[in-house]
Short mmCIF file of C-alpha atoms and ligand atoms in Angstrom, two decimals:
data_model
loop_
_atom_site.label_atom_id
_atom_site.label_comp_id
_atom_site.label_asym_id
_atom_site.label_seq_id
_atom_site.Cartn_x
_atom_site.Cartn_y
_atom_site.Cartn_z
CA MET F 1201 -34.24 -71.15 29.67
CA ILE F 1202 -34.16 -71.63 25.92
CA ASP F 1203 -35.46 -75.03 24.85
CA ALA F 1204 -32.65 -76.50 22.68
CA ALA F 1205 -35.03 -79.15 21.36
CA ILE F 1206 -36.73 -76.40 19.36
CA PHE F 1207 -33.74 -74.86 17.59
CA ASP F 1208 -32.11 -78.25 17.11
CA ARG F 1209 -34.92 -79.12 14.70
CA CYS F 1210 -33.85 -76.35 12.34
CA VAL F 1211 -31.79 -77.76 9.45
CA SER F 1212 -31.11 -74.31 7.97
CA CYS F 1213 -32.87 -75.18 4.71
CA GLY F 1214 -34.18 -71.63 4.28
CA LEU F 1215 -37.61 -72.73 3.05
CA CYS F 1216 -39.16 -70.32 5.56
CA LEU F 1217 -37.43 -67.26 4.09
CA PRO F 1218 -39.94 -66.43 1.33
CA ALA F 1219 -42.74 -66.44 3.90
CA CYS F 1220 -41.03 -63.95 6.23
CA PRO F 1221 -42.22 -60.34 5.79
CA THR F 1222 -39.09 -58.75 7.29
CA TYR F 1223 -36.85 -60.92 5.12
CA GLN F 1224 -38.88 -60.09 2.05
CA GLU F 1225 -38.56 -56.39 2.76
CA THR F 1226 -34.83 -56.42 3.52
CA MET F 1227 -33.31 -59.61 2.03
CA THR F 1228 -31.12 -59.65 5.14
CA GLU F 1229 -30.33 -62.99 6.77
CA THR F 1230 -30.46 -61.67 10.34
CA LEU F 1231 -33.92 -60.24 9.63
CA GLY F 1232 -35.25 -63.63 8.56
CA PRO F 1233 -36.21 -66.70 10.59
CA ARG F 1234 -33.12 -68.77 9.84
CA GLY F 1235 -30.80 -65.97 10.96
CA ARG F 1236 -32.88 -65.30 14.03
CA ILE F 1237 -32.88 -68.96 15.01
CA SER F 1238 -29.10 -69.20 14.67
CA LEU F 1239 -28.65 -66.09 16.84
CA ILE F 1240 -31.04 -67.46 19.47
CA LYS F 1241 -29.00 -70.67 19.45
CA ALA F 1242 -25.75 -68.70 19.85
CA MET F 1243 -27.30 -66.83 22.77
CA ALA F 1244 -28.47 -70.07 24.39
CA LEU F 1245 -24.96 -71.52 24.04
CA GLY F 1246 -23.48 -68.47 25.74
CA GLU F 1247 -21.80 -67.11 22.61
CA LEU F 1248 -23.93 -63.98 22.55
CA GLU F 1249 -25.28 -61.80 25.37
CA PRO F 1250 -29.08 -61.50 25.38
CA ASP F 1251 -28.83 -57.73 25.90
CA SER F 1252 -26.37 -57.14 23.06
CA PRO F 1253 -27.77 -54.41 20.77
CA GLY F 1254 -27.57 -56.58 17.64
CA PHE F 1255 -29.49 -59.44 19.24
CA GLN F 1256 -32.12 -57.08 20.59
CA ALA F 1257 -32.53 -55.48 17.15
CA THR F 1258 -32.88 -58.87 15.46
CA ILE F 1259 -35.47 -60.16 17.91
CA GLY F 1260 -37.20 -56.80 18.30
CA GLY F 1261 -37.55 -56.61 14.51
CA CYS F 1262 -39.45 -59.89 14.39
CA LEU F 1263 -43.20 -59.45 14.00
CA GLY F 1264 -44.00 -62.73 15.71
CA CYS F 1265 -46.31 -63.40 12.76
CA ARG F 1266 -45.23 -67.07 12.65
CA ALA F 1267 -45.44 -67.31 8.87
CA CYS F 1268 -42.07 -69.06 9.07
CA GLU F 1269 -43.51 -71.65 11.44
CA ALA F 1270 -46.33 -72.49 9.05
CA ALA F 1271 -43.84 -72.78 6.16
CA CYS F 1272 -41.27 -74.90 8.00
CA PRO F 1273 -41.23 -78.58 6.94
CA SER F 1274 -39.18 -79.55 10.01
CA GLY F 1275 -41.80 -78.36 12.48
CA VAL F 1276 -39.66 -75.74 14.23
CA ALA F 1277 -41.88 -74.15 16.90
CA TYR F 1278 -40.58 -70.67 16.14
CA GLY F 1279 -43.28 -68.83 18.10
CA GLU F 1280 -42.34 -70.58 21.33
CA LEU F 1281 -38.64 -70.04 20.65
CA LEU F 1282 -39.25 -66.34 20.01
CA GLU F 1283 -41.11 -65.89 23.30
CA GLN F 1284 -38.34 -67.65 25.21
CA ALA F 1285 -35.80 -65.32 23.57
CA ARG F 1286 -37.90 -62.27 24.41
CA GLU F 1287 -38.04 -63.43 28.03
CA ARG F 1288 -34.24 -63.76 28.16
CA ILE F 1289 -33.83 -60.26 26.74
CA GLU F 1290 -36.33 -58.87 29.22
CA HIS F 1291 -34.52 -60.44 32.19
CA ALA F 1292 -31.20 -59.09 30.92
CA VAL F 1293 -32.34 -55.50 30.35
CA VAL F 1294 -34.48 -55.00 33.48
CA PRO F 1295 -31.59 -53.85 35.73
CA SER F 1296 -30.52 -51.12 33.31
CA ARG F 1297 -34.04 -49.79 32.67
CA SER F 1298 -34.68 -46.32 34.13
CA LEU F 1299 -37.21 -45.94 36.95
CA PRO F 1300 -39.75 -43.97 34.86
CA LYS F 1301 -39.60 -46.60 32.09
CA ARG F 1302 -40.03 -49.38 34.64
CA MET F 1303 -43.04 -47.61 36.15
CA ILE F 1304 -44.71 -47.08 32.74
CA ARG F 1305 -44.10 -50.70 31.80
CA THR F 1306 -45.55 -51.93 35.10
CA LEU F 1307 -48.56 -49.66 34.68
CA LEU F 1308 -49.23 -50.85 31.13
CA LEU F 1309 -48.48 -54.56 31.40
CA ARG F 1310 -49.34 -55.41 34.99
CA ASP F 1311 -51.87 -52.86 36.20
CA ILE F 1312 -54.03 -51.79 33.28
CA PHE F 1313 -54.37 -55.21 31.66
CA ALA F 1314 -54.85 -56.94 35.00
CA HIS F 1315 -57.65 -54.62 36.11
CA PRO F 1316 -60.55 -54.18 33.68
CA TRP F 1317 -61.74 -51.06 35.52
CA MET F 1318 -58.39 -49.39 34.81
CA LEU F 1319 -58.73 -50.32 31.16
CA ARG F 1320 -62.23 -48.82 31.05
CA ALA F 1321 -61.00 -45.66 32.78
CA SER F 1322 -58.16 -45.36 30.26
CA ALA F 1323 -60.60 -45.82 27.38
CA ALA F 1324 -62.89 -43.16 28.88
CA ILE F 1325 -59.98 -40.69 29.06
CA ALA F 1326 -59.00 -41.49 25.47
CA ARG F 1327 -62.60 -41.00 24.32
CA PHE F 1328 -62.82 -37.67 26.15
CA GLY F 1329 -59.64 -36.53 24.39
CA GLN F 1330 -60.87 -37.73 21.00
CA ARG F 1331 -64.27 -36.05 21.36
CA LEU F 1332 -62.75 -32.71 22.33
CA GLY F 1333 -60.15 -32.99 19.59
CA LEU F 1334 -57.32 -32.92 22.13
CA ASP F 1335 -55.53 -35.68 20.22
CA ARG F 1336 -55.44 -33.55 17.06
CA LEU F 1337 -54.41 -30.52 19.11
CA LEU F 1338 -51.48 -32.43 20.60
CA VAL F 1339 -50.36 -33.43 17.11
CA LEU F 1340 -50.80 -29.96 15.56
CA THR F 1341 -48.88 -28.21 18.35
CA GLY F 1342 -46.03 -30.73 18.23
CA VAL F 1343 -46.62 -31.75 21.86
CA ALA F 1344 -47.47 -35.30 20.77
CA ARG F 1345 -44.10 -35.61 19.08
CA LEU F 1346 -42.30 -34.29 22.18
CA LEU F 1347 -44.12 -36.81 24.37
CA GLY F 1348 -43.58 -39.66 21.92
CA LEU F 1349 -47.35 -40.07 21.48
CA GLU F 1350 -47.71 -39.20 17.79
CA ARG F 1351 -47.96 -42.77 16.53
CA ALA F 1352 -50.14 -43.95 19.40
CA ILE F 1353 -52.60 -41.14 18.57
CA ALA F 1354 -52.55 -41.92 14.84
CA LEU F 1355 -53.15 -45.63 15.43
CA ALA F 1356 -55.65 -45.44 18.30
CA PRO F 1357 -59.11 -46.85 17.48
CA ARG F 1358 -62.03 -44.43 17.88
CA PHE F 1359 -63.51 -45.12 21.30
CA ASP F 1360 -67.32 -44.84 21.15
CA GLY F 1361 -68.01 -44.98 24.87
CA THR F 1362 -69.28 -48.55 24.86
CA SER F 1363 -67.60 -51.36 26.74
CA PHE F 1364 -68.41 -54.98 27.32
CA VAL F 1365 -68.13 -56.01 30.95
CA ALA F 1366 -67.87 -59.75 31.60
CA LYS F 1367 -70.19 -60.41 34.55
CA GLY F 1368 -71.64 -63.84 33.99
CA GLN F 1369 -74.26 -62.85 31.40
CA ARG F 1370 -76.17 -65.52 29.53
CA PHE F 1371 -77.64 -64.99 26.06
CA ALA F 1372 -79.90 -67.89 25.19
CA ALA F 1373 -80.43 -69.17 21.67
CA HIS F 1374 -83.94 -70.27 20.64
CA ARG F 1375 -82.82 -73.71 19.53
CA VAL F 1376 -79.75 -74.76 21.47
CA SER F 1377 -77.15 -77.19 20.22
CA LYS F 1378 -74.20 -75.90 22.27
CA THR F 1379 -73.42 -73.63 25.19
CA VAL F 1380 -70.28 -71.62 24.56
CA ALA F 1381 -68.33 -69.20 26.74
CA LEU F 1382 -67.15 -65.94 25.13
CA HIS F 1383 -63.76 -64.41 25.87
CA VAL F 1384 -64.13 -60.61 25.70
CA GLY F 1385 -60.45 -59.79 26.23
CA CYS F 1386 -58.89 -56.56 27.40
CA ILE F 1387 -58.62 -53.93 24.65
CA ALA F 1388 -61.43 -55.64 22.70
CA SER F 1389 -63.74 -55.19 25.70
CA VAL F 1390 -63.40 -51.39 25.54
CA ALA F 1391 -62.71 -50.76 21.84
CA PHE F 1392 -64.76 -53.49 20.14
CA ALA F 1393 -67.86 -53.90 22.29
CA LYS F 1394 -70.05 -53.76 19.18
CA LEU F 1395 -68.12 -56.65 17.68
CA HIS F 1396 -68.93 -58.66 20.82
CA GLU F 1397 -72.62 -57.76 20.41
CA ALA F 1398 -72.55 -58.93 16.81
CA THR F 1399 -70.71 -62.10 17.82
CA ILE F 1400 -73.38 -63.00 20.36
CA ARG F 1401 -76.21 -62.37 17.89
CA VAL F 1402 -74.54 -64.52 15.25
CA LEU F 1403 -73.78 -67.29 17.76
CA ASN F 1404 -77.42 -67.28 18.82
CA HIS F 1405 -78.41 -67.64 15.15
CA ALA F 1406 -75.97 -70.57 15.03
CA HIS F 1407 -77.91 -72.28 17.85
CA CYS F 1408 -75.29 -71.47 20.50
CA THR F 1409 -76.26 -70.11 23.89
CA VAL F 1410 -73.52 -67.72 24.97
CA VAL F 1411 -72.24 -67.18 28.51
CA VAL F 1412 -69.69 -64.53 29.41
CA PRO F 1413 -67.74 -65.72 32.46
CA ALA F 1414 -67.08 -63.10 35.14
CA GLY F 1415 -63.52 -62.80 36.38
CA GLN F 1416 -61.91 -63.38 32.98
CA GLY F 1417 -59.70 -60.67 31.49
CA CYS F 1418 -56.62 -60.31 29.36
CA CYS F 1419 -55.41 -63.64 27.94
CA GLY F 1420 -51.79 -62.74 28.73
CA ALA F 1421 -50.61 -62.52 25.11
CA ILE F 1422 -49.49 -58.91 25.44
CA ALA F 1423 -47.33 -59.72 28.48
CA ALA F 1424 -45.95 -62.87 26.81
CA HIS F 1425 -44.98 -60.93 23.67
CA ALA F 1426 -43.20 -58.40 25.90
CA GLY F 1427 -41.11 -61.15 27.50
CA GLU F 1428 -43.10 -61.06 30.77
CA ARG F 1429 -44.10 -64.73 30.78
CA THR F 1430 -44.58 -64.93 34.54
CA ASP F 1431 -47.21 -62.20 34.34
CA ALA F 1432 -48.71 -63.82 31.27
CA ARG F 1433 -49.23 -67.05 33.22
CA GLU F 1434 -50.93 -65.15 36.05
CA ARG F 1435 -53.40 -63.69 33.54
CA ALA F 1436 -53.88 -67.16 32.04
CA LYS F 1437 -54.69 -68.72 35.43
CA ALA F 1438 -57.49 -66.19 35.96
CA VAL F 1439 -58.91 -66.94 32.52
CA ILE F 1440 -58.76 -70.72 33.04
CA ALA F 1441 -60.46 -70.50 36.44
CA ALA F 1442 -63.22 -68.23 35.10
CA PHE F 1443 -64.02 -70.45 32.13
CA GLU F 1444 -63.87 -73.72 34.07
CA SER F 1445 -66.74 -72.50 36.22
CA SER F 1446 -68.80 -71.32 33.22
CA GLY F 1447 -70.45 -74.69 32.53
CA ALA F 1448 -69.70 -74.28 28.81
CA SER F 1449 -68.06 -76.99 26.74
CA ILE F 1450 -66.54 -74.63 24.18
CA TYR F 1451 -64.63 -71.39 24.71
CA VAL F 1452 -64.82 -68.94 21.83
CA THR F 1453 -62.92 -65.79 20.87
CA ASN F 1454 -63.28 -63.32 18.01
CA VAL F 1455 -59.69 -62.02 18.37
CA ALA F 1456 -57.13 -64.15 16.52
CA GLY F 1457 -54.22 -63.01 18.69
CA CYS F 1458 -56.07 -63.99 21.88
CA GLY F 1459 -57.13 -67.29 20.32
CA ALA F 1460 -53.54 -68.23 19.50
CA ALA F 1461 -52.53 -67.58 23.12
CA LEU F 1462 -55.55 -69.34 24.63
CA LYS F 1463 -54.80 -72.43 22.53
CA GLU F 1464 -51.22 -72.44 23.78
CA TYR F 1465 -51.87 -72.41 27.51
CA GLY F 1466 -51.00 -76.11 27.48
CA THR F 1467 -47.48 -75.17 26.35
CA TRP F 1468 -47.27 -72.22 28.73
CA PHE F 1469 -47.88 -74.54 31.70
CA ALA F 1470 -46.14 -77.66 30.37
CA HIS F 1471 -43.71 -77.67 33.32
CA ASP F 1472 -46.21 -76.67 36.00
CA ALA F 1473 -47.46 -79.77 37.83
CA GLU F 1474 -50.42 -77.95 39.34
CA TRP F 1475 -51.71 -76.27 36.17
CA SER F 1476 -50.56 -78.33 33.20
CA GLU F 1477 -53.59 -80.61 33.02
CA ARG F 1478 -56.06 -77.78 33.56
CA ALA F 1479 -54.30 -75.67 30.92
CA ARG F 1480 -54.30 -78.51 28.37
CA THR F 1481 -58.00 -79.19 28.94
CA PHE F 1482 -58.77 -75.49 28.65
CA SER F 1483 -56.85 -75.09 25.38
CA ALA F 1484 -58.56 -78.10 23.84
CA ALA F 1485 -61.92 -76.34 24.31
CA VAL F 1486 -60.90 -73.07 22.59
CA ARG F 1487 -62.25 -72.18 19.13
CA ASP F 1488 -61.89 -69.15 16.97
CA ILE F 1489 -65.32 -67.74 16.14
CA THR F 1490 -64.89 -68.52 12.41
CA GLU F 1491 -63.93 -72.11 13.23
CA LEU F 1492 -66.98 -72.61 15.42
CA LEU F 1493 -69.45 -70.93 13.04
CA ASP F 1494 -68.09 -72.95 10.14
CA GLU F 1495 -68.84 -76.16 12.08
CA GLN F 1496 -72.28 -74.97 13.15
CA PHE F 1497 -73.35 -73.74 9.71
CA ALA F 1498 -72.12 -76.93 8.04
CA ALA F 1499 -74.54 -78.83 10.27
CA SER F 1500 -77.39 -76.31 9.92
CA PRO F 1501 -77.13 -73.83 7.01
CA PRO F 1502 -77.96 -70.24 8.07
CA LYS F 1503 -80.68 -68.04 6.61
CA LEU F 1504 -78.76 -65.03 5.32
CA GLY F 1505 -79.99 -62.05 3.33
CA PRO F 1506 -78.07 -60.53 0.43
CA LEU F 1507 -75.19 -58.06 0.83
CA LYS F 1508 -74.40 -56.75 -2.62
CA CYS F 1509 -70.71 -55.90 -2.53
CA SER F 1510 -67.26 -57.25 -3.33
CA VAL F 1511 -65.13 -58.30 -0.38
CA ALA F 1512 -61.44 -59.16 -0.03
CA TYR F 1513 -60.36 -61.23 2.94
CA GLN F 1514 -57.12 -60.50 4.81
CA ASP F 1515 -55.73 -63.48 6.76
CA PRO F 1516 -54.69 -62.45 10.29
CA CYS F 1517 -51.28 -63.97 11.09
CA HIS F 1518 -52.44 -65.43 14.37
CA LEU F 1519 -55.34 -67.14 12.66
CA ALA F 1520 -53.64 -68.30 9.44
CA HIS F 1521 -50.18 -69.17 10.76
CA ALA F 1522 -50.57 -69.74 14.51
CA GLN F 1523 -53.94 -71.52 14.31
CA ARG F 1524 -53.77 -72.63 10.64
CA ILE F 1525 -57.32 -71.43 9.96
CA THR F 1526 -57.73 -70.04 6.44
CA ALA F 1527 -60.65 -71.87 4.81
CA ALA F 1528 -63.33 -71.36 7.49
CA PRO F 1529 -63.59 -67.54 7.23
CA ARG F 1530 -63.70 -67.75 3.43
CA ARG F 1531 -66.40 -70.43 3.53
CA LEU F 1532 -68.46 -68.19 5.83
CA LEU F 1533 -68.12 -65.19 3.52
CA GLU F 1534 -69.04 -67.30 0.50
CA MET F 1535 -72.33 -68.22 2.22
CA ILE F 1536 -73.54 -64.60 2.04
CA PRO F 1537 -75.85 -64.14 -0.97
CA ALA F 1538 -74.90 -61.51 -3.57
CA MET F 1539 -71.49 -60.97 -2.01
CA THR F 1540 -68.44 -61.55 -4.22
CA LEU F 1541 -65.26 -62.71 -2.56
CA VAL F 1542 -62.37 -61.32 -4.60
CA PRO F 1543 -58.75 -62.51 -4.27
CA LEU F 1544 -56.28 -60.48 -2.22
CA ARG F 1545 -52.65 -60.90 -3.23
CA GLU F 1546 -50.36 -61.71 -0.29
CA SER F 1547 -53.42 -62.01 1.93
CA SER F 1548 -51.46 -63.89 4.61
CA LEU F 1549 -48.49 -61.51 4.65
CA CYS F 1550 -48.48 -59.52 7.90
CA CYS F 1551 -50.00 -56.02 7.72
CA GLY F 1552 -47.38 -54.73 10.18
CA GLY F 1553 -49.78 -54.40 13.12
CA ALA F 1554 -48.53 -57.37 15.15
CA GLY F 1555 -49.65 -56.30 18.63
CA VAL F 1556 -47.57 -53.27 19.57
CA TYR F 1557 -45.05 -53.76 16.75
CA ASN F 1558 -46.63 -50.78 14.95
CA LEU F 1559 -45.57 -48.64 17.93
CA THR F 1560 -42.15 -50.17 18.64
CA GLN F 1561 -40.94 -50.71 15.05
CA PRO F 1562 -42.51 -47.84 13.09
CA ASP F 1563 -40.38 -48.06 9.93
CA MET F 1564 -40.94 -51.74 9.15
CA SER F 1565 -44.55 -51.52 10.29
CA ASP F 1566 -45.22 -48.65 7.88
CA ARG F 1567 -43.55 -50.47 4.99
CA LEU F 1568 -45.68 -53.54 5.51
CA ARG F 1569 -48.83 -51.51 5.95
CA ALA F 1570 -48.20 -49.61 2.72
CA ARG F 1571 -47.60 -52.92 0.95
CA LYS F 1572 -50.91 -54.24 2.30
CA ILE F 1573 -52.84 -51.13 1.25
CA GLU F 1574 -51.49 -51.49 -2.30
CA THR F 1575 -52.81 -55.06 -2.52
CA ILE F 1576 -56.21 -53.97 -1.17
CA ILE F 1577 -56.49 -51.22 -3.80
CA GLU F 1578 -55.37 -53.69 -6.48
CA SER F 1579 -58.10 -56.16 -5.44
CA GLY F 1580 -60.82 -53.64 -6.29
CA ALA F 1581 -62.81 -54.77 -3.24
CA GLN F 1582 -65.49 -52.51 -1.76
CA VAL F 1583 -65.03 -53.98 1.72
CA LEU F 1584 -62.00 -55.46 3.46
CA ALA F 1585 -62.85 -58.36 5.74
CA THR F 1586 -60.59 -59.70 8.44
CA ALA F 1587 -60.95 -61.78 11.60
CA ASN F 1588 -58.82 -59.83 14.02
CA PRO F 1589 -59.42 -56.35 15.47
CA GLY F 1590 -55.66 -55.65 15.60
CA CYS F 1591 -55.40 -56.03 11.82
CA ALA F 1592 -58.47 -53.80 11.42
CA ILE F 1593 -56.83 -51.02 13.47
CA GLN F 1594 -53.62 -51.18 11.45
CA ILE F 1595 -55.30 -51.34 8.04
CA GLU F 1596 -57.80 -48.58 8.88
CA ALA F 1597 -54.88 -46.34 9.85
CA GLY F 1598 -53.26 -47.07 6.49
CA LEU F 1599 -56.47 -46.33 4.61
CA ARG F 1600 -56.93 -43.07 6.54
CA GLU F 1601 -53.41 -42.03 5.63
CA ARG F 1602 -54.25 -42.52 1.94
CA THR F 1603 -57.68 -40.88 2.44
CA LEU F 1604 -59.37 -44.03 1.16
CA ARG F 1605 -62.91 -44.72 2.32
CA LEU F 1606 -63.16 -48.49 2.46
CA PRO F 1607 -64.94 -50.24 5.34
CA VAL F 1608 -62.86 -52.78 7.27
CA MET F 1609 -65.11 -55.37 8.90
CA HIS F 1610 -64.78 -58.53 10.93
CA VAL F 1611 -66.25 -61.61 9.20
CA VAL F 1612 -68.75 -61.83 12.06
CA GLU F 1613 -69.96 -58.27 11.45
CA LEU F 1614 -70.68 -59.13 7.81
CA LEU F 1615 -72.58 -62.25 8.87
CA ASP F 1616 -74.52 -60.17 11.39
CA GLU F 1617 -75.53 -57.75 8.62
CA ALA F 1618 -76.55 -60.67 6.41
CA PHE F 1619 -78.75 -62.08 9.19
CA SER F 1620 -80.30 -58.61 9.62
CA ALA F 1621 -80.89 -58.41 5.87
CA TYR F 1622 -82.72 -61.73 5.99
CA ASP F 1623 -84.76 -60.69 9.03
CA ALA F 1624 -85.65 -57.38 7.40
CA SER F 1625 -86.81 -59.21 4.30
CA THR F 1626 -89.13 -61.36 6.40
CA ARG F 1627 -90.05 -58.43 8.70
CA SER F 1628 -89.10 -60.29 11.87
CA ARG F 1629 -85.97 -58.64 13.09
CA PRO F 1630 -84.33 -60.16 16.20
CA ALA F 1631 -84.48 -58.30 19.49
CA SER F 1632 -81.94 -55.50 19.74
CA ALA F 1633 -78.78 -56.47 21.56
CA SER F 1634 -77.92 -52.93 22.59
CA ALA F 1635 -78.66 -53.83 26.21
CA MET F 1636 -75.62 -56.04 26.19
CA VAL F 1637 -73.34 -53.02 26.01
CA ARG F 1638 -73.05 -50.27 28.50
S1 LIG W 771 -36.96 -72.85 10.47
FE1 LIG W 771 -37.57 -74.63 9.27
S2 LIG W 771 -37.79 -73.85 7.16
FE2 LIG W 771 -36.61 -72.32 8.32
S3 LIG W 771 -34.47 -72.84 7.96
FE3 LIG W 771 -35.07 -73.92 9.84
S4 LIG W 771 -35.77 -75.94 9.20
FE4 LIG W 771 -35.69 -74.65 7.36
S1 LIG W 772 -42.29 -64.64 13.02
FE1 LIG W 772 -42.67 -63.57 11.07
S2 LIG W 772 -41.22 -61.84 11.08
FE2 LIG W 772 -40.53 -63.29 12.66
S3 LIG W 772 -39.04 -64.59 11.62
FE3 LIG W 772 -41.02 -65.66 11.47
S4 LIG W 772 -41.90 -64.98 9.53
FE4 LIG W 772 -40.23 -63.56 10.02
#
C-alpha cells in the first residue's frame, strides 16, 4: 500500500528540483522528484498501472539518493514513498518475469545475502577469476558483453582474499568509555575487511571496546531497494536479534547505505505489533562511525600524527541526505595534522553509484560519475575521502577509466593512518590487527 499521508504533504513547490541529480542532468519533470511524486500519487489512486513502462522508467531512473528529501521544506518522506512504489512495481511485474530471471533474482537477493558463507564463496570465485585474469579475458573476447557481465566486471572491487566473519569477537580498548557493536554487513564483509580492521583500531583509540555480534548479516537495504520489503524485514529481524544480545549500548556501521537502513527499522516495522518497539529501540542505538568518533573525540581529543596531503571530501548520499551527517566527517579530517581539506564542488551530488543503480541504469550512472570525476580533478586534491564503500567503488571505477591515480579512502582509513603516524613517531605502534581478518 502507498501511504497517502506522504504524498499529500507535497505542495508541488519544486524547491527540491535543483537538488535532484537526474533532474539536473535532463531538466525533465518526470525525472525529478516532483514529477515522480505526482506519478506515484496517480498510481496509488488507480490512474496508472504500476507495471506501465513509463512508470517503471520514472521510478527505475531514480537514484534513491534522497537529496530531494533533504531539500524539501514540507518534510515529504520521499525515500519511504520511493520504496513503497518499488514494492508495488515488484508485485506487479513478478508474474511476467521469466523463470531464469526469477531464479537469478532469488539467488542474488534471498540466498547470497541471507547466507554469509555463500557471499564468501562468491567472493572467492570472483577473486580466483581476477587473479587469473579471467575477467579481462571475458571482456577482451566479447564473452562478457554476450553474458551481460561487462559492467559488473568493470565495477567489481578487487577482492584481496580477506573477509570479516562476525562470530562474537571482542576487541577491548585500554581505557573504556563505551562498548559498541559493529555491523560488518554483507558485501563489506568480503570486499572491505581491511576497512573493518581499521574501524576497530580507530574505535579502540577512541576508548570504545568493540564487539561483533554473531548471527548478524545483510541489513536488508539491498532487498528493500529492489522492492522486496518482506525479505528486507526478515534480514532486519536477524540483525536486531543479534545486536540485542550483544550487550552493547551503541551499534555502529562504517557503510552509509547500511546506516540509513538500520536507522529506519522503526519505520520498516511501524505496523508490526511484535517488532515495532524492538525496531525503534534498535534504530535509536545506531550511529554512523563518523558520528560516533566525532562525539568521542570531542570529549577526548585524539593523538594523531601528520599526513601531509590535500584531501577532498565527497558526501555519500545516504550519510548527507538520509542521515543528515555532513559536519562530523569534515571535523574528523580537520583534526589530522598537516592535512589540508580542500573544497569539492557539488560534493553532495550523487556519484551515480547508488547501490546497483550503476548496473541497472548505466547511462545516467556514467553521466553522474563523469561529472563527479571532473569536480575531483578541479579540486586539485591528492586524496579523495568518502564515508561509504559504495561511493569508493563507483569513483575508483571512474578514475580508472580516466587513468587517474588518486587514492580513494574512507575517513576512518585516514584516521587510522594518522594514529599509526603518531605511534611511529613515539615508537610504540599498536598491536597488529591482522588477526582479525581471515
Ligand atoms: S517534494 Fe517537497 S520540495 Fe519537492 S515539490 Fe513537493 S513539497 Fe516541494
Ligand atoms: S531520490 Fe535523488 S534521484 Fe530520486 S527524485 Fe530524489 S533527488 Fe532525484
